[in-house]
XYZ file of C-alpha atoms in Angstrom:
369
model
C -126.897 -76.071 21.040
C -129.049 -74.031 23.480
C -127.153 -71.056 24.909
C -130.009 -68.858 26.103
C -128.708 -69.041 29.663
C -125.597 -67.108 28.587
C -127.706 -64.169 27.429
C -128.425 -62.847 30.920
C -124.690 -62.480 31.591
C -124.662 -59.747 28.932
C -127.153 -57.806 31.032
C -124.981 -58.178 34.139
C -121.939 -56.959 32.199
C -123.854 -53.977 30.783
C -125.187 -53.205 34.261
C -121.618 -53.128 35.560
C -120.735 -50.518 32.925
C -123.740 -48.379 33.890
C -122.771 -48.573 37.571
C -119.210 -47.592 36.660
C -120.452 -44.511 34.800
C -123.370 -43.342 36.920
C -123.547 -45.277 40.193
C -120.006 -45.081 41.530
C -120.981 -42.715 44.370
C -124.172 -44.576 45.294
C -124.364 -47.175 48.078
C -123.430 -49.994 48.090
C -121.290 -49.477 44.981
C -119.101 -46.846 46.683
C -117.790 -49.030 49.510
C -114.211 -50.283 49.468
C -113.007 -52.898 48.585
C -116.125 -54.300 46.903
C -116.534 -51.140 44.813
C -113.813 -52.551 42.548
C -116.168 -55.446 41.747
C -119.348 -53.415 41.344
C -117.588 -50.841 39.177
C -115.776 -53.290 36.902
C -117.234 -51.620 33.814
C -114.062 -51.602 31.684
C -113.484 -55.286 32.425
C -117.129 -55.963 31.554
C -116.481 -54.536 28.079
C -113.651 -57.050 27.725
C -116.140 -59.763 28.715
C -118.405 -58.584 25.882
C -115.561 -59.109 23.414
C -114.755 -62.593 24.716
C -118.417 -63.628 24.647
C -118.818 -62.116 21.179
C -115.945 -64.186 19.794
C -117.362 -67.309 21.433
C -120.866 -66.762 20.029
C -119.521 -65.884 16.562
C -117.681 -69.214 16.478
C -120.836 -71.098 17.436
C -122.846 -69.248 14.791
C -120.427 -69.160 11.850
C -117.695 -71.779 12.174
C -118.583 -74.936 10.251
C -117.441 -78.251 11.647
C -115.501 -80.464 9.262
C -117.457 -83.540 8.199
C -115.612 -86.703 9.166
C -116.092 -88.027 5.623
C -114.197 -85.117 4.131
C -110.513 -85.396 3.410
C -109.772 -81.743 4.042
C -111.100 -78.867 6.071
C -110.833 -76.811 2.880
C -114.238 -78.172 1.920
C -115.784 -76.156 4.724
C -117.670 -73.306 3.138
C -116.490 -69.745 3.864
C -118.910 -67.206 5.247
C -121.015 -65.399 2.665
C -119.434 -62.057 3.424
C -122.134 -59.762 2.070
C -124.934 -61.506 3.924
C -122.852 -61.749 7.094
C -121.858 -58.079 7.151
C -125.457 -57.097 6.466
C -126.584 -59.139 9.478
C -123.951 -57.542 11.717
C -124.799 -54.043 10.457
C -128.496 -54.653 11.073
C -127.692 -55.913 14.556
C -125.648 -53.014 15.881
C -126.129 -49.925 13.746
C -129.759 -48.721 14.055
C -129.788 -48.172 17.825
C -126.130 -47.077 17.715
C -127.044 -44.317 15.258
C -130.120 -43.396 17.302
C -128.040 -42.948 20.461
C -125.389 -40.972 18.579
C -127.898 -38.547 17.075
C -129.668 -38.077 20.414
C -126.385 -37.052 22.036
C -125.324 -34.877 19.108
C -128.529 -32.861 18.854
C -129.059 -32.623 22.621
C -125.907 -30.475 22.750
C -126.036 -29.111 19.223
C -124.559 -25.704 20.100
C -121.494 -27.410 21.542
C -121.311 -30.211 18.974
C -122.019 -28.399 15.719
C -118.303 -27.704 15.231
C -117.415 -31.335 15.923
C -117.752 -32.414 12.293
C -114.726 -34.709 12.455
C -116.046 -36.406 15.579
C -119.459 -36.842 13.996
C -117.964 -38.350 10.834
C -115.765 -40.764 12.796
C -118.660 -41.823 15.011
C -121.057 -42.335 12.107
C -118.442 -44.436 10.308
C -117.549 -46.364 13.497
C -113.912 -45.282 13.251
C -113.563 -43.174 16.402
C -111.546 -45.757 18.350
C -108.779 -45.622 15.731
C -107.928 -41.945 16.303
C -106.505 -40.362 19.429
C -108.767 -37.784 21.016
C -111.936 -39.228 19.501
C -112.742 -42.586 21.153
C -115.000 -40.994 23.788
C -116.340 -38.215 21.583
C -120.110 -37.651 21.449
C -121.737 -40.870 22.721
C -118.772 -42.173 24.719
C -119.843 -45.855 25.072
C -119.815 -46.023 21.273
C -116.029 -46.502 21.234
C -116.516 -50.188 22.023
C -118.794 -50.564 18.989
C -116.015 -49.089 16.865
C -113.824 -51.900 18.186
C -116.551 -54.515 17.717
C -117.104 -53.403 14.118
C -113.437 -54.152 13.431
C -113.897 -57.646 14.868
C -116.941 -58.199 12.679
C -114.942 -57.099 9.647
C -112.142 -59.547 10.464
C -114.257 -62.586 11.345
C -114.808 -64.026 7.815
C -111.074 -63.858 7.135
C -110.179 -65.394 10.504
C -112.520 -68.327 9.915
C -111.233 -68.756 6.352
C -107.694 -68.825 7.787
C -108.767 -71.588 10.196
C -110.315 -73.595 7.346
C -107.260 -73.348 5.101
C -104.388 -73.571 7.573
C -106.055 -75.386 10.450
C -107.473 -74.152 13.702
C -104.172 -74.976 15.418
C -102.474 -72.316 13.297
C -105.091 -69.749 14.280
C -104.717 -70.809 17.908
C -100.964 -70.205 17.724
C -101.533 -66.752 16.204
C -104.085 -66.015 18.933
C -101.712 -66.967 21.751
C -98.910 -64.864 20.254
C -101.203 -61.842 19.856
C -102.594 -62.234 23.379
C -99.132 -62.408 24.965
C -97.829 -59.532 22.813
C -100.739 -57.194 23.556
C -100.651 -57.931 27.292
C -96.930 -57.224 27.384
C -97.277 -54.070 25.287
C -100.176 -52.825 27.398
C -98.254 -53.267 30.654
C -95.063 -51.758 29.203
C -96.808 -48.652 27.840
C -98.946 -48.223 30.953
C -95.779 -47.994 33.046
C -93.770 -45.852 30.620
C -92.848 -42.244 31.545
C -94.777 -41.029 28.486
C -98.082 -42.334 29.784
C -100.578 -39.823 31.160
C -104.307 -40.135 31.677
C -106.206 -39.266 28.500
C -103.193 -38.507 26.312
C -102.604 -40.167 22.932
C -100.825 -43.120 24.522
C -103.737 -43.629 26.900
C -106.191 -43.658 23.996
C -104.083 -46.238 22.163
C -103.730 -48.522 25.179
C -107.356 -48.500 26.241
C -109.415 -47.908 23.111
C -107.543 -48.920 19.971
C -109.057 -52.011 18.284
C -105.648 -53.662 17.852
C -105.254 -53.706 21.635
C -108.526 -55.613 22.064
C -108.409 -58.084 19.169
C -106.686 -60.606 21.453
C -109.831 -60.982 23.565
C -112.085 -61.568 20.575
C -109.611 -64.076 19.125
C -109.484 -66.002 22.395
C -113.271 -66.110 22.477
C -113.351 -67.273 18.858
C -110.864 -70.079 19.461
C -112.580 -71.262 22.631
C -115.885 -71.222 20.744
C -114.424 -73.311 17.908
C -113.035 -75.960 20.255
C -116.220 -75.889 22.334
C -118.359 -76.463 19.243
C -116.165 -79.334 18.069
C -116.161 -81.048 21.452
C -119.640 -80.154 22.674
C -120.918 -83.730 22.807
C -117.758 -84.907 24.576
C -118.001 -82.399 27.390
C -119.513 -83.893 30.501
C -121.326 -81.871 33.106
C -121.836 -82.432 36.783
C -124.225 -80.100 38.538
C -122.316 -79.987 41.821
C -118.834 -79.624 40.312
C -120.114 -76.992 37.863
C -121.522 -74.867 40.657
C -118.344 -75.214 42.705
C -116.193 -74.227 39.720
C -118.415 -71.257 38.870
C -118.370 -70.122 42.494
C -114.582 -70.421 42.723
C -114.147 -68.553 39.435
C -116.357 -65.696 40.594
C -114.441 -65.515 43.898
C -111.098 -65.559 42.070
C -112.098 -62.822 39.611
C -113.612 -60.687 42.388
C -110.463 -61.114 44.491
C -108.238 -60.055 41.600
C -110.396 -56.976 41.012
C -110.184 -55.997 44.673
C -106.427 -56.599 44.773
C -105.673 -54.693 41.571
C -105.362 -51.237 43.220
C -102.611 -52.721 45.407
C -100.575 -54.189 42.537
C -98.147 -51.215 42.347
C -97.218 -51.818 45.991
C -97.096 -55.599 45.564
C -95.291 -55.834 42.224
C -93.841 -52.372 41.664
C -95.772 -51.840 38.420
C -99.296 -51.032 37.302
C -101.220 -53.985 35.906
C -104.586 -53.513 34.232
C -107.285 -56.002 33.272
C -109.104 -53.977 30.629
C -107.402 -55.451 27.545
C -108.105 -59.129 28.008
C -105.793 -60.169 30.831
C -108.764 -61.821 32.541
C -110.156 -63.229 29.279
C -108.971 -66.811 29.987
C -110.889 -66.788 33.276
C -113.925 -65.171 31.649
C -113.937 -67.802 28.912
C -113.592 -70.630 31.408
C -116.681 -69.189 33.116
C -118.478 -69.014 29.747
C -117.593 -72.619 28.824
C -118.703 -74.047 32.168
C -121.944 -72.099 32.065
C -122.556 -72.888 28.379
C -122.332 -76.640 29.003
C -124.446 -76.471 32.151
C -127.908 -77.981 31.830
C -128.828 -77.945 35.505
C -131.655 -76.124 37.202
C -129.385 -73.102 37.559
C -129.053 -72.854 33.771
C -132.806 -73.188 33.443
C -133.286 -70.260 35.814
C -130.908 -68.132 33.732
C -132.851 -69.157 30.626
C -136.113 -67.781 32.048
C -137.761 -65.595 29.375
C -137.626 -62.478 31.560
C -133.895 -62.861 32.174
C -133.277 -63.643 28.513
C -135.213 -60.486 27.612
C -132.958 -58.426 29.886
C -129.948 -59.951 28.145
C -131.372 -59.229 24.713
C -132.077 -55.631 25.720
C -128.573 -55.218 27.166
C -127.192 -53.699 23.964
C -129.772 -50.903 24.086
C -129.089 -50.572 27.820
C -125.401 -50.116 27.092
C -125.503 -47.803 24.075
C -128.414 -45.630 25.278
C -127.081 -45.029 28.782
C -125.686 -41.567 28.054
C -128.634 -40.032 26.161
C -131.002 -41.748 28.610
C -129.213 -40.089 31.522
C -129.632 -36.668 29.929
C -133.343 -37.308 29.406
C -133.698 -38.593 32.957
C -131.973 -35.552 34.468
C -134.098 -33.037 32.553
C -137.493 -34.738 32.618
C -137.486 -36.788 35.815
C -134.737 -36.117 38.365
C -134.829 -32.308 38.341
C -138.622 -31.746 38.038
C -139.415 -34.378 40.672
C -136.478 -33.493 42.940
C -135.399 -37.121 43.264
C -133.217 -37.536 46.398
C -129.569 -38.134 45.574
C -129.398 -41.493 47.347
C -132.297 -42.758 45.203
C -131.479 -41.024 41.955
C -129.277 -43.724 40.436
C -131.836 -46.445 41.113
C -134.653 -44.425 39.559
C -132.412 -43.755 36.560
C -131.573 -47.449 36.322
C -135.251 -48.405 36.344
C -135.892 -45.801 33.654
C -132.952 -47.053 31.574
C -133.988 -50.710 31.820
C -137.553 -49.841 30.809
C -136.267 -47.736 27.924
C -133.873 -50.456 26.775
C -136.610 -53.103 26.686
C -138.862 -50.726 24.746
C -135.982 -49.963 22.380
C -135.276 -53.651 21.832
C -138.922 -54.505 21.175
C -140.089 -51.425 19.289
C -136.996 -50.128 17.490
C -133.960 -52.396 17.533
C -135.705 -55.616 16.462
C -138.005 -54.094 13.790
C -135.096 -52.105 12.328
C -132.910 -55.207 12.188
C -135.641 -57.223 10.503
C -136.331 -54.454 8.005
C -132.669 -54.050 7.038
C -132.140 -57.794 6.673
C -135.330 -58.186 4.663
C -134.222 -55.419 2.310
C -130.631 -56.606 2.120
C -131.482 -60.243 1.478
C -132.752 -59.212 -1.936
C -129.205 -58.305 -2.926
C -127.054 -60.792 -1.000
């Protein structure tokens, strides 16, 4: 099941996060109303979670053999080997970025022992006041680590009680978290960056719905892959309409309080059904467009997107001190020079650090699991 053409979308999502953090005042990303699309970083993180669930289903969910009498014969994930693979995938460059940020501001951070402990243990998203501590993009890895922990048990649940049961649980959780998010966001107790804010936006339990949706869509996609039919023209029309719809919703969102009388946010999976429809259509596409997205250079950018995402903060500090200030880079060009530097660094990280570290950890761990 070739899915290389999905990989580049990870780069686009990571790029959106970088623009949100560092390019918001740079043309053309600062122009209304399209700035809401260019700066959709928080929604891009939600896309990561949906895509992650989808890919995890493709990789780890075993299809029931038609000759079997029960899905219980499907083999559960070998938990030790699985967790080792996930640890090797995310932790080396995560720890590198964390230590770069910590020691770059050691005088300020040396008292932040609690923050350092929570970040090292990938628990910062669980505690108010700490999700954005030290290397701020790391909060989403704290959430992702929780998903990785849950995955073997979610798949085992699907094997034993049926995927329909897991689908029902997923729908209930998605509806409940969307309702809770909207209710708390509009409550009098809500203020930017208080404990309630941290719970709404960063707590893993508020994002599990997106991963679950991705997982369920991935399971059904894998089971029905050969039955899905593709048409190049209809696929392109559907993808185009989906992109227009999502972009329109992003541009309309700032006006929701006037239109509906309440604040409505997309950061916790409200757009996940649309994102997953996009993923399914693109995943089943085998047209020339998919072949373009599967070009090795674009796939490389997608593979390096994790380093791009997690290294963006320490990379910006390095860029400011060693490039922007000494060379007096003009402000209108500065973000683009930084972006070129970050992309180059992320590819180097993927090739020279992330991949070798992952292979080394898995090689060592496979002796014991």
